[in-house]
CSV table of C-alpha atoms in Angstrom, one decimal:
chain,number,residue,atom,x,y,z
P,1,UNK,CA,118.0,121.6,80.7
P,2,UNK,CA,121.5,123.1,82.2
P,3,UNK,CA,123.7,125.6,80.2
P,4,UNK,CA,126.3,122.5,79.6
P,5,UNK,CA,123.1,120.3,78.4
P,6,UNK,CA,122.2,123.4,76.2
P,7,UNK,CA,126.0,123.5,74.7
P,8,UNK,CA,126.1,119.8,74.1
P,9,UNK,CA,122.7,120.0,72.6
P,10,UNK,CA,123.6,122.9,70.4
P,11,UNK,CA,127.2,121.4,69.0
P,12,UNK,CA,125.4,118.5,68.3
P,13,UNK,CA,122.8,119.9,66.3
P,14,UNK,CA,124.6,122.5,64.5
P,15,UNK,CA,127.0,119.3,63.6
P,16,UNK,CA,124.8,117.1,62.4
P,17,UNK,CA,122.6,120.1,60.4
P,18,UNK,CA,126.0,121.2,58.8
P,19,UNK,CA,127.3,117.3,58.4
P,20,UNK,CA,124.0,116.5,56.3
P,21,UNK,CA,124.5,119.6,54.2
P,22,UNK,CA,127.4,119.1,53.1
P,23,UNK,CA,126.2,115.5,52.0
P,24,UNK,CA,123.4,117.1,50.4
P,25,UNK,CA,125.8,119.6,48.9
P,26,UNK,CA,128.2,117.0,47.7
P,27,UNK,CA,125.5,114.6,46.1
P,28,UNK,CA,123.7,117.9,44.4
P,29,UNK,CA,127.2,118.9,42.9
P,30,UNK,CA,128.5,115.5,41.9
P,31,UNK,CA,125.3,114.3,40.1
P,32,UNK,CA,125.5,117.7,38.2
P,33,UNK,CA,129.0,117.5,37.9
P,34,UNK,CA,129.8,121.4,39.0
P,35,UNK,CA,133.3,122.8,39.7
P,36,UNK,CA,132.0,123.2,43.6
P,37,UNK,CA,131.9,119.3,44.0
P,38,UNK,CA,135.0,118.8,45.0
P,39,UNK,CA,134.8,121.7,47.2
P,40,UNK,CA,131.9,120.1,48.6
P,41,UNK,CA,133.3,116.7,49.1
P,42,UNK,CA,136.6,118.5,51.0
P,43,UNK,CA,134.2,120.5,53.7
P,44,UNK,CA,132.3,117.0,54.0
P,45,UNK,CA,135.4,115.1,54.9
P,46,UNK,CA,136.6,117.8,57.6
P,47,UNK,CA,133.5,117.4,59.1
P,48,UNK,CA,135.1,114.5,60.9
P,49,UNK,CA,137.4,116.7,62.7
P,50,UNK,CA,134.9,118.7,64.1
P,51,UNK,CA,132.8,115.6,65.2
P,52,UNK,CA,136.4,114.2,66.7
P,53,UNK,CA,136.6,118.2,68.9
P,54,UNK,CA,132.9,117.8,70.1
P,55,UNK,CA,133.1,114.1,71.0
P,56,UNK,CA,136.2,113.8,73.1
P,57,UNK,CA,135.5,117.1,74.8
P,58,UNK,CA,132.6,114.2,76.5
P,59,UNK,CA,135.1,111.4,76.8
P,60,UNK,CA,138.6,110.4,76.5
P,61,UNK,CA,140.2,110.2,73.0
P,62,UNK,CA,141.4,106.8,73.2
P,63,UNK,CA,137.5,105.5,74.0
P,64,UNK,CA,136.1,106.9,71.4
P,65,UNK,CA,138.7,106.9,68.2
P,66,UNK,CA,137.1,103.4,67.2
P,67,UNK,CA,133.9,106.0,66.9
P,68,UNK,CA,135.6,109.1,65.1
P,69,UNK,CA,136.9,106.2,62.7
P,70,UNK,CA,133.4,105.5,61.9
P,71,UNK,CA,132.3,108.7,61.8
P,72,UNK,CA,134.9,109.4,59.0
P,73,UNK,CA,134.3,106.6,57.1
P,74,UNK,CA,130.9,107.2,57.0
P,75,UNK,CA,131.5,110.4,54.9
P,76,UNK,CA,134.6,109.2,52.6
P,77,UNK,CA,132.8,106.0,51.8
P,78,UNK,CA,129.3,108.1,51.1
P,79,UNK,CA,131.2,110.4,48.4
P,80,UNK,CA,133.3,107.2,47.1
P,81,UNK,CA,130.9,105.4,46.4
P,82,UNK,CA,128.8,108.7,44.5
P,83,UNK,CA,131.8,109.6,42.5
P,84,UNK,CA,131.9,105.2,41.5
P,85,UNK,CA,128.8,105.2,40.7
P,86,UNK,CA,128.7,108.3,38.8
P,87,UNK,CA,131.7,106.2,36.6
P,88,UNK,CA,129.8,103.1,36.1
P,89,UNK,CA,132.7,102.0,37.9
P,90,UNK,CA,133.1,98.3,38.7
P,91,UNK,CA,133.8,98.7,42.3
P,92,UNK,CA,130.6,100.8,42.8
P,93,UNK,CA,129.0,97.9,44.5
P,94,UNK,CA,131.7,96.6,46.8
P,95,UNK,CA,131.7,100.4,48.1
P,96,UNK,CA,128.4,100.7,48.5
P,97,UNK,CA,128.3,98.0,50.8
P,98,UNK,CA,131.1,99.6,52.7
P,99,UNK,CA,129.4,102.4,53.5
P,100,UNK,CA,126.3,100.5,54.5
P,101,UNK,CA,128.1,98.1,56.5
P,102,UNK,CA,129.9,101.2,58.4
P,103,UNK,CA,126.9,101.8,59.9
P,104,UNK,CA,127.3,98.8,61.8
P,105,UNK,CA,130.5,99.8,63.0
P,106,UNK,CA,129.5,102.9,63.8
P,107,UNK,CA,126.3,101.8,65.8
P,108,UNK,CA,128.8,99.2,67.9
P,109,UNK,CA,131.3,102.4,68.4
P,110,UNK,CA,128.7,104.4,70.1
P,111,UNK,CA,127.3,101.8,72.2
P,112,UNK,CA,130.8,101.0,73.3
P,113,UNK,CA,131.6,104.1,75.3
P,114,UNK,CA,127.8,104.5,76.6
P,115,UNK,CA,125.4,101.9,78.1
P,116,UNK,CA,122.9,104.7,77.0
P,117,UNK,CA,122.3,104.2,73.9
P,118,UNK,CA,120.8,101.1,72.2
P,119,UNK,CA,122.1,99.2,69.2
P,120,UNK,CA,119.0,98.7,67.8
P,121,UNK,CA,117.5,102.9,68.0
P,122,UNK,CA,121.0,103.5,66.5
P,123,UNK,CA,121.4,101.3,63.7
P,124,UNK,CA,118.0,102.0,62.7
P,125,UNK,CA,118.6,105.4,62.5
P,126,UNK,CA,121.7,105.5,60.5
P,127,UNK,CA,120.0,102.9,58.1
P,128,UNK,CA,117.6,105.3,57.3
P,129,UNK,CA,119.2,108.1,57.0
P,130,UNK,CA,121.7,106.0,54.4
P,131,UNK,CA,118.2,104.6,52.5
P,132,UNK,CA,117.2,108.7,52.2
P,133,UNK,CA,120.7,109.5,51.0
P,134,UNK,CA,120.2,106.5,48.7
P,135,UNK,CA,116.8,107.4,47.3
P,136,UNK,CA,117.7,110.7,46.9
P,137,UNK,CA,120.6,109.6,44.3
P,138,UNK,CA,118.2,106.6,42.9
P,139,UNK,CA,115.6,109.3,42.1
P,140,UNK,CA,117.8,112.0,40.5
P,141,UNK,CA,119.8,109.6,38.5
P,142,UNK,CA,116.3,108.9,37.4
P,143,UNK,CA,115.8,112.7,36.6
P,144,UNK,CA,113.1,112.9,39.2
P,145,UNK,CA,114.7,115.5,40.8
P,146,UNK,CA,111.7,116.5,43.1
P,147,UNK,CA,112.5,114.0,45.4
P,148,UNK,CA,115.7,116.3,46.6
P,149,UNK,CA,113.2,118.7,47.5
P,150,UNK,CA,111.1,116.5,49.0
P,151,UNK,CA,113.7,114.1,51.0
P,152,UNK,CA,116.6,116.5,52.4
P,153,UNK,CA,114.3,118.0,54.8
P,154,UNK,CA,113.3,114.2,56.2
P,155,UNK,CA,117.3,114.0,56.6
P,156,UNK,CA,117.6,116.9,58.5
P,157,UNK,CA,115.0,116.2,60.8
P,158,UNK,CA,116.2,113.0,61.5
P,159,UNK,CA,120.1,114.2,61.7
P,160,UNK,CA,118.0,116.6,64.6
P,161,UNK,CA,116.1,113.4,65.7
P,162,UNK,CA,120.1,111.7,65.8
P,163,UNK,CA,121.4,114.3,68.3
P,164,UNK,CA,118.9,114.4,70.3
P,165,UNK,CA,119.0,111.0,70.8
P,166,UNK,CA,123.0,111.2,71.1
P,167,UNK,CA,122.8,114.2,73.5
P,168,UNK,CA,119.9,112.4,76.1
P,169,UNK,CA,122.7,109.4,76.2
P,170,UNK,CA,125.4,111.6,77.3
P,171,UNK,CA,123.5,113.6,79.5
P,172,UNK,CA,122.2,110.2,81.5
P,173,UNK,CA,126.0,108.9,81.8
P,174,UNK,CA,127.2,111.9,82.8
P,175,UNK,CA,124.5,113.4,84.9
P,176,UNK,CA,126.3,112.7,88.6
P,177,UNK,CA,129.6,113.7,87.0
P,178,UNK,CA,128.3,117.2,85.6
P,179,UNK,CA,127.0,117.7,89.2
């Protein structure tokens, strides 16, 4: 691994760790209903800005907007459909399909702008990691409140497992132009 494979590793990572906490953070705070919750849910929904510096530092903005759309979706429809379903709201449903369908979006925007990366590795990925975020709020709205202790560190090894994945992609498309 190169120093620029070591950055792209390393802004990745400290992303994706800090993107998952603040999910983890929000959910914790919303299903307690603390004053940091909205707080929480502001720092989660800049962390598309600092996904949109890392990722068009790679490539050119107008390839991967479709992408840093996603991306920012993913984290507004994630705390809209908490803060629903914390209501009983009616639309709770409709919004939690949004933000499971977004993976789907999200997976097609990556594989747009690099042949390296497979549909299939990233759309099972981002499933999972919304079926975690899912049990997590299943099982505390339950008052089984072990299972945040026991899930969160499965999400942030597989946010890890995620940028690796992302970074090895990036590094094989760009290997002859980093030369």
């Amino acid at each position: 691994m190169d120093e620029r494979e070591f950055l792209l590793y390393q802004a990745m990572v400290s992303y994706a760790m800090e993107n998952i906490f603040w999910q983890l953070v929000f959910l914790n705070n919303a299903l307690f209903d603390t004053p940091l919750g909205t707080d929480a849910k502001s720092k989660l929904e800049a962390m598309s800005k600092r996904y949109a510096t890392i990722i068009t530092n790679i490539y050119p903005a107008a390839d991967c907007q479709g992408l840093i759309d996603a991306m920012t979706n993913s984290n507004t429809l994630f705390a809209n459909y908490i803060e629903h379903l914390l209501a009983n709201s009616e639309q709770t449903a409709c919004i939690k399909k949004e933000w499971l369908d977004n993976a789907q979006c999200t997976t097609q925007a990556l594989c747009d702008i690099n042949p390296y990366w497979k549909s299939t590795e990233w759309n099972a990925m981002l499933c999972h990691q919304n079926d975690l975020l899912e049990s997590i709020v299943t099982n505390m709205l339950d008052k089984n409140y072990i299972a945040f202790a026991n899930i969160a560190p499965i999400c942030q090894r597989l946010a890890m497992d995620m940028s690796d994945y992302m970074c090895s992609g990036i590094v094989q498309q760009m290997k002859n132009s980093w030369i």
